[in-house]
CSV table of C-alpha atoms in Angstrom, one decimal:
chain,number,residue,atom,x,y,z
A,30,MET,CA,52.0,75.2,89.9
A,31,ASN,CA,52.4,78.7,88.7
A,32,ASP,CA,53.0,78.8,85.0
A,33,SER,CA,54.1,82.4,84.6
A,34,VAL,CA,57.7,83.5,84.4
A,35,PRO,CA,58.7,85.4,87.6
A,36,LEU,CA,59.1,89.2,86.9
A,37,ASP,CA,62.7,89.3,88.4
A,38,HIS,CA,63.8,86.4,86.1
A,39,PRO,CA,67.2,87.2,84.6
A,40,PHE,CA,66.1,85.7,81.2
A,41,PRO,CA,62.5,85.9,80.8
A,42,GLU,CA,62.8,84.7,77.3
A,43,ARG,CA,64.6,81.6,78.3
A,44,ARG,CA,61.5,79.4,78.4
A,45,ARG,CA,60.7,80.3,74.8
A,46,TRP,CA,64.2,79.6,73.4
A,47,MET,CA,64.5,76.3,75.4
A,48,ALA,CA,61.0,75.3,74.0
A,49,VAL,CA,62.2,75.9,70.4
A,50,LEU,CA,65.6,74.1,71.0
A,51,ALA,CA,63.9,71.1,72.7
A,52,ARG,CA,61.9,70.5,69.4
A,53,ALA,CA,64.6,71.1,66.9
A,54,GLU,CA,66.7,68.5,65.2
A,55,ALA,CA,70.5,68.2,66.2
A,56,ASP,CA,71.7,68.5,62.6
A,57,ARG,CA,69.6,71.7,62.1
A,58,ILE,CA,70.9,73.3,65.2
A,59,ALA,CA,74.6,72.4,64.2
A,60,GLU,CA,74.1,73.7,60.7
A,61,LEU,CA,72.6,76.9,61.9
A,62,LEU,CA,75.3,77.5,64.7
A,63,GLY,CA,78.0,77.0,62.0
A,64,ASP,CA,81.2,78.3,63.3
A,65,ARG,CA,79.6,80.2,66.2
A,66,VAL,CA,80.5,77.2,68.4
A,67,PRO,CA,82.7,78.6,71.3
A,68,ALA,CA,85.2,76.7,73.3
A,69,TYR,CA,83.3,74.9,76.1
A,70,THR,CA,83.5,72.2,78.8
A,71,VAL,CA,80.8,69.7,79.4
A,72,LEU,CA,80.0,69.8,83.2
A,73,ARG,CA,77.6,66.9,83.2
A,74,GLY,CA,76.2,64.4,80.7
A,75,PRO,CA,74.8,64.1,78.2
A,76,GLU,CA,73.1,61.5,80.2
A,77,GLY,CA,69.8,59.7,79.8
A,78,GLY,CA,67.2,59.3,82.5
A,79,LEU,CA,63.5,59.0,83.2
A,80,VAL,CA,61.0,61.7,84.3
A,81,MET,CA,57.6,61.0,85.6
A,82,VAL,CA,55.0,62.8,83.5
A,83,ARG,CA,52.0,64.0,85.6
A,84,GLY,CA,48.6,65.0,84.4
A,85,ARG,CA,45.4,66.2,85.6
A,86,ALA,CA,42.1,65.0,84.4
A,87,GLY,CA,40.4,67.9,82.6
A,88,GLY,CA,43.3,70.1,83.6
A,89,GLY,CA,41.7,70.5,87.1
A,90,GLY,CA,41.4,67.2,88.9
A,91,SER,CA,44.0,65.7,91.3
A,92,ALA,CA,47.4,64.9,89.8
A,93,PHE,CA,48.1,61.4,88.6
A,94,ASN,CA,51.2,59.8,87.0
A,95,LEU,CA,50.7,59.3,83.4
A,96,GLY,CA,53.9,57.5,82.9
A,97,GLU,CA,57.6,57.8,82.6
A,98,MET,CA,59.4,59.3,79.6
A,99,THR,CA,62.9,59.2,78.5
A,100,VAL,CA,64.9,62.4,78.7
A,101,THR,CA,68.5,63.3,78.0
A,102,ARG,CA,70.1,66.2,79.9
A,103,CYS,CA,73.4,68.0,79.5
A,104,THR,CA,75.0,71.1,81.1
A,105,VAL,CA,77.9,72.9,79.5
A,106,ARG,CA,80.0,75.9,80.5
A,107,THR,CA,81.5,78.2,77.7
A,108,ASP,CA,85.0,79.4,78.4
A,109,ASP,CA,83.4,82.8,78.8
A,110,GLY,CA,81.7,81.4,82.0
A,111,PHE,CA,78.1,81.0,80.8
A,112,ILE,CA,76.3,77.8,81.9
A,113,GLY,CA,73.7,76.4,79.7
A,114,HIS,CA,71.4,73.5,80.7
A,115,ALA,CA,69.1,71.4,78.5
A,116,TYR,CA,66.7,68.6,79.0
A,117,VAL,CA,65.3,67.2,75.8
A,118,ALA,CA,62.8,64.3,75.1
A,119,GLY,CA,64.4,61.1,73.8
A,120,ARG,CA,67.9,59.6,73.9
A,121,GLU,CA,69.6,61.9,71.4
A,122,ALA,CA,72.8,63.0,73.3
A,123,ARG,CA,74.0,65.4,70.6
A,124,ARG,CA,70.7,67.3,70.7
A,125,ALA,CA,71.0,67.9,74.5
A,126,GLU,CA,74.6,69.0,74.1
A,127,LEU,CA,73.9,71.5,71.3
A,128,ALA,CA,70.7,72.8,73.0
A,129,ALA,CA,72.7,73.4,76.2
A,130,LEU,CA,75.3,75.1,74.3
A,131,VAL,CA,72.9,77.5,72.6
A,132,ASP,CA,71.2,78.1,76.0
A,133,ALA,CA,74.7,79.2,77.2
A,134,LEU,CA,75.3,81.5,74.2
A,135,MET,CA,71.8,83.1,74.6
A,136,GLN,CA,72.8,84.2,78.1
A,137,ASP,CA,75.8,86.0,76.8
A,138,ALA,CA,74.5,89.6,76.1
A,139,SER,CA,77.1,90.2,73.5
A,140,ARG,CA,76.0,87.2,71.4
A,141,ALA,CA,72.3,86.8,72.3
A,142,ALA,CA,71.1,88.9,69.4
A,143,GLU,CA,73.1,87.2,66.7
A,144,VAL,CA,72.3,83.7,67.9
A,145,GLU,CA,68.5,84.7,68.4
A,146,ALA,CA,68.5,85.8,64.7
A,147,GLN,CA,70.6,83.1,63.1
A,148,VAL,CA,69.5,80.1,65.3
A,149,ILE,CA,66.5,80.5,67.3
A,150,ALA,CA,64.4,82.6,64.8
A,151,PRO,CA,64.8,80.2,61.9
A,152,LEU,CA,63.9,77.1,64.1
A,153,GLU,CA,61.0,78.9,65.5
A,154,ARG,CA,59.7,79.6,62.0
A,155,VAL,CA,60.0,76.0,61.1
A,156,LEU,CA,58.2,75.0,64.2
A,157,GLN,CA,55.3,77.4,63.7
A,158,ARG,CA,55.0,76.4,60.0
A,159,ARG,CA,54.8,72.7,61.1
A,160,ARG,CA,52.1,73.7,63.5
A,161,SER,CA,50.1,75.7,61.2
A,162,ASP,CA,50.3,73.0,58.4
A,163,ARG,CA,49.0,70.6,60.9
A,164,ALA,CA,46.2,72.9,62.0
A,165,ALA,CA,45.3,73.4,58.3
A,166,LYS,CA,45.1,69.8,57.6
A,167,ALA,CA,43.0,69.1,60.7
A,168,ALA,CA,40.8,72.1,59.8
A,169,ALA,CA,40.1,70.7,56.3
A,170,THR,CA,38.6,67.6,57.9
A,171,ARG,CA,36.2,69.6,60.0
A,172,VAL,CA,32.7,68.5,59.9
A,173,GLN,CA,30.0,71.3,60.0
A,174,PHE,CA,27.2,70.3,62.3
A,175,PHE,CA,25.1,73.1,60.8
A,176,ALA,CA,22.8,70.7,58.9
A,177,MET,CA,22.1,68.5,62.0
A,178,GLN,CA,21.3,71.6,64.0
A,179,THR,CA,18.7,72.8,61.7
A,180,MET,CA,17.2,69.2,61.5
A,181,ARG,CA,16.8,69.1,65.3
A,182,THR,CA,14.9,72.3,65.6
B,11,MET,CA,74.8,79.6,89.8
B,12,SER,CA,78.5,80.2,90.1
B,13,ALA,CA,80.3,80.6,86.8
B,14,ASP,CA,83.3,78.5,88.0
B,15,LEU,CA,81.3,75.4,88.3
B,16,SER,CA,83.7,72.5,87.4
B,17,PRO,CA,82.8,69.0,86.0
B,18,GLY,CA,82.3,65.9,88.1
B,19,PHE,CA,83.7,62.5,87.3
B,20,GLY,CA,85.4,62.2,83.9
B,21,ASP,CA,83.8,58.8,83.5
B,22,PRO,CA,80.7,58.7,85.8
B,23,VAL,CA,80.0,55.0,85.9
B,24,ALA,CA,83.6,53.6,86.1
B,25,ASP,CA,84.9,56.2,88.4
B,26,ALA,CA,82.0,56.0,90.8
B,27,GLN,CA,82.3,52.2,90.9
B,28,SER,CA,86.1,52.3,91.6
B,29,CYS,CA,85.7,54.9,94.3
B,30,PHE,CA,82.9,52.9,95.8
B,31,ARG,CA,85.2,49.8,95.9
B,32,ALA,CA,87.9,51.9,97.5
B,33,VAL,CA,85.6,53.1,100.3
B,34,LEU,CA,84.3,49.5,100.7
B,35,ASP,CA,87.8,48.2,101.0
B,36,ALA,CA,88.9,51.0,103.4
B,37,MET,CA,86.0,50.3,105.7
B,38,ALA,CA,86.6,46.5,105.6
B,39,ARG,CA,90.4,47.0,106.3
B,40,PRO,CA,90.5,50.1,108.6
B,41,GLY,CA,93.5,52.2,108.1
B,42,GLN,CA,94.4,50.9,104.6
B,43,VAL,CA,95.1,53.8,102.3
B,44,HIS,CA,93.4,53.8,98.9
B,45,ALA,CA,94.0,56.1,96.0
B,46,VAL,CA,90.8,57.4,94.3
B,47,GLY,CA,90.6,59.8,91.2
B,48,GLY,CA,88.6,60.8,88.3
B,49,VAL,CA,87.6,64.2,89.5
B,50,SER,CA,89.1,67.5,90.1
B,51,ALA,CA,87.2,68.9,93.1
B,52,PRO,CA,86.8,72.5,93.7
B,53,ALA,CA,88.6,74.2,96.5
B,54,PRO,CA,88.5,73.7,99.5
B,55,LEU,CA,87.7,70.0,98.8
B,56,CYS,CA,90.4,67.6,98.2
B,57,ASP,CA,89.9,65.3,95.2
B,58,ALA,CA,89.3,62.3,97.4
B,59,ALA,CA,86.5,64.1,99.4
B,60,GLY,CA,84.9,65.2,96.1
B,61,ALA,CA,85.1,61.7,94.7
B,62,VAL,CA,83.5,60.2,97.8
B,63,LEU,CA,80.6,62.8,97.7
B,64,LEU,CA,80.0,62.1,94.0
B,65,THR,CA,79.9,58.4,94.7
B,66,LEU,CA,77.9,58.2,97.9
B,67,ALA,CA,75.8,61.4,98.2
B,68,ASP,CA,72.4,61.9,96.4
B,69,GLN,CA,69.1,63.7,96.8
B,70,ASP,CA,68.2,61.1,99.5
B,71,THR,CA,71.2,61.8,101.8
B,72,PRO,CA,71.0,65.0,103.7
B,73,LEU,CA,74.4,66.5,104.0
B,74,TRP,CA,76.2,68.7,106.7
B,75,LEU,CA,78.8,70.9,105.1
B,76,ASP,CA,81.6,72.6,107.2
B,77,PRO,CA,81.0,76.3,107.0
B,78,ASP,CA,84.6,76.7,106.0
B,79,ALA,CA,83.8,74.5,102.9
B,80,ALA,CA,80.9,76.7,101.7
B,81,ALA,CA,82.7,77.6,98.5
B,82,ALA,CA,82.1,74.0,97.3
B,83,ARG,CA,78.4,74.1,98.1
B,84,GLY,CA,77.2,74.9,94.5
B,85,TRP,CA,79.3,72.2,93.1
B,86,ILE,CA,78.0,69.5,95.6
B,87,ALA,CA,74.4,70.6,95.1
B,88,PHE,CA,74.8,70.5,91.2
B,89,HIS,CA,76.4,67.2,91.0
B,90,THR,CA,74.9,65.2,93.7
B,91,GLY,CA,71.5,67.0,94.4
B,92,ALA,CA,72.1,66.5,98.2
B,93,ALA,CA,70.4,69.0,100.5
B,94,VAL,CA,72.6,70.8,102.9
B,95,GLY,CA,71.1,70.9,106.4
B,96,PRO,CA,71.9,70.6,110.1
B,97,ALA,CA,74.4,68.1,111.5
B,98,ALA,CA,71.8,66.1,113.6
B,99,GLU,CA,69.9,65.1,110.4
B,100,ALA,CA,72.8,64.6,108.1
B,101,MET,CA,73.7,61.2,106.7
B,102,PHE,CA,77.1,62.5,105.5
B,103,GLY,CA,79.2,65.2,107.0
B,104,VAL,CA,82.0,66.9,105.1
B,105,ALA,CA,84.6,68.7,107.3
B,106,LEU,CA,88.0,70.3,106.7
B,107,ALA,CA,88.8,69.4,110.3
B,108,LEU,CA,87.4,66.9,112.8
B,109,PRO,CA,84.0,68.3,114.0
B,110,ASP,CA,82.2,67.6,117.3
B,111,LEU,CA,81.2,64.0,116.7
B,112,GLY,CA,78.4,64.5,119.3
B,113,ALA,CA,76.5,66.6,116.9
B,114,PHE,CA,75.8,63.9,114.5
B,115,SER,CA,73.3,61.0,114.4
B,116,LYS,CA,74.8,57.8,115.9
B,117,GLY,CA,71.9,55.6,115.0
B,118,SER,CA,70.0,53.5,117.4
B,119,ASP,CA,70.5,50.0,118.8
B,120,GLU,CA,67.8,48.7,116.4
B,121,MET,CA,68.9,50.7,113.4
B,122,PRO,CA,72.7,51.4,113.8
B,123,GLU,CA,72.9,51.9,110.0
B,124,THR,CA,71.1,55.4,110.3
B,125,SER,CA,74.2,56.9,111.8
B,126,ALA,CA,76.2,59.6,109.9
B,127,THR,CA,79.4,59.0,108.0
B,128,LEU,CA,81.9,61.9,108.2
B,129,ILE,CA,84.2,62.7,105.4
B,130,VAL,CA,87.1,64.6,107.0
B,131,GLN,CA,90.0,66.1,105.3
B,132,VAL,CA,93.3,65.8,107.0
B,133,ALA,CA,96.8,67.2,106.2
B,134,SER,CA,98.5,63.9,105.4
B,135,LEU,CA,98.0,60.1,105.6
B,136,GLN,CA,101.6,59.4,105.2
B,137,THR,CA,103.2,61.4,107.8
B,138,GLY,CA,102.3,62.8,111.3
B,139,ARG,CA,101.2,61.2,114.5
B,140,ALA,CA,101.0,57.4,114.6
B,141,PHE,CA,97.8,55.6,115.8
B,142,VAL,CA,97.5,51.8,116.4
B,143,LEU,CA,94.3,50.5,115.0
B,144,ASP,CA,92.7,47.2,116.2
B,145,GLY,CA,89.5,45.4,115.5
B,146,PRO,CA,87.4,43.6,112.9
B,147,GLY,CA,89.1,43.4,109.5
B,148,LEU,CA,92.5,43.6,111.1
B,149,ARG,CA,94.5,40.2,111.6
B,150,GLU,CA,97.0,42.2,113.7
B,151,PRO,CA,97.0,45.8,114.9
B,152,ARG,CA,97.9,48.3,112.0
B,153,VAL,CA,99.7,51.6,112.5
B,154,LEU,CA,98.2,54.6,110.7
B,155,THR,CA,100.1,57.9,110.5
B,156,VAL,CA,97.8,60.9,110.2
B,157,ASP,CA,98.6,64.6,110.3
B,158,GLY,CA,95.7,67.0,111.0
B,159,LEU,CA,93.7,65.3,113.7
B,160,PRO,CA,93.1,67.1,116.9
B,161,GLY,CA,95.4,66.3,119.8
B,162,ASP,CA,92.8,64.4,121.9
B,163,PHE,CA,91.7,62.3,118.9
B,164,ALA,CA,92.3,58.9,120.7
B,165,ALA,CA,90.0,60.1,123.6
B,166,VAL,CA,87.3,61.5,121.2
B,167,TRP,CA,87.4,58.3,119.2
B,168,GLU,CA,87.3,56.0,122.3
B,169,ARG,CA,83.9,57.6,123.2
B,170,ASN,CA,82.6,57.0,119.8
B,171,HIS,CA,83.9,53.4,119.7
B,172,ALA,CA,82.4,52.7,123.2
B,173,LEU,CA,78.9,53.3,121.7
B,174,TYR,CA,79.2,50.3,119.4
B,175,PRO,CA,77.0,49.2,117.5
B,176,ARG,CA,76.1,52.8,117.5
B,177,GLY,CA,78.5,55.6,116.5
B,178,VAL,CA,79.8,57.5,113.5
B,179,ASP,CA,82.1,56.1,110.8
B,180,LEU,CA,85.0,58.4,109.5
B,181,ILE,CA,86.6,58.6,106.0
B,182,LEU,CA,89.8,60.4,106.2
B,183,CYS,CA,90.8,62.1,102.9
B,184,CYS,CA,93.9,63.8,101.8
B,185,GLY,CA,94.6,64.8,98.2
B,186,GLY,CA,93.7,61.8,96.1
B,187,GLU,CA,93.9,59.3,99.0
B,188,LEU,CA,91.5,58.1,101.5
B,189,THR,CA,91.3,55.6,104.4
B,190,ALA,CA,88.4,54.8,106.8
B,191,LEU,CA,87.9,54.4,110.5
B,192,PRO,CA,84.6,52.5,111.0
B,193,ARG,CA,83.1,52.6,114.6
B,194,SER,CA,84.2,49.0,115.3
B,195,VAL,CA,88.0,49.9,115.2
B,196,ALA,CA,89.8,50.6,118.4
B,197,VAL,CA,92.4,53.5,118.2
B,198,ARG,CA,95.3,54.0,120.5
B,199,GLU,CA,98.1,56.6,120.1
B,200,VAL,CA,101.6,55.5,120.2
């Protein structure tokens, strides 16, 4: 599978904003959206289902089925005609619906900048802080094997 | 993706179940007209045809779509996931007027269930030409009035009926109503 976004993709940033939305909490998205919620119609869902997670040993071997995980998906259409899709891990219907709604808003050129600044950016900062906190904690437990190396020589 | 995509069933589980029951009853009692609902299908599909598609079609059922109904292709693909392909490989056909039945799979004597089911839209199931239906599921012959079938329908159907147990099944849809003509039923024009 090719992991890079095709050059002619209409929204090359979409993968980034969906990755942020997929990890955000529903309450937090709703809070950041505030009164920016447009009139919209739910086209499908939110509905739960299973997807097969596949893996490759060492990232290179042949694909195997790791197991199934629960996902919730939702598709909405804003009254301006933008269609947003979301698949999120777990069974939280509201999160899938909000993520789909933000996806639709991000495709609207007249609102994308505002939503990016007010919703996506704060969520992304939290995500990055969480990641770096975790990395820092892990780094503190790191064992230096320097002493053992010198003993061996 | 088209911006005019509309929702599917309002209540996916209950609506699909009641539509499935309506199709089942219509197949068991040929010519009996049933009302189905729960969905507002995009033009040129009628609501009944849309409901039958949402109920029966999925990613495992290749579909043949009338070129005149191409406007509904996006909606069908989004809600059912069914692949649109040639008539000979289709398990379901969606047509705005009766297509050439010979183009569709009629199954084999060993596996008659692999034949196609055609969802055909007609102008009316209440007025029009009268046909007398007879066969399994009918204690006595039943009269079905349909407007919108070709003039030689009785002869076309006779050729399909003669193939029994092979042959295609028809689901006739108009507005929010449907009825079915399984291959086992004999049709005679009055």
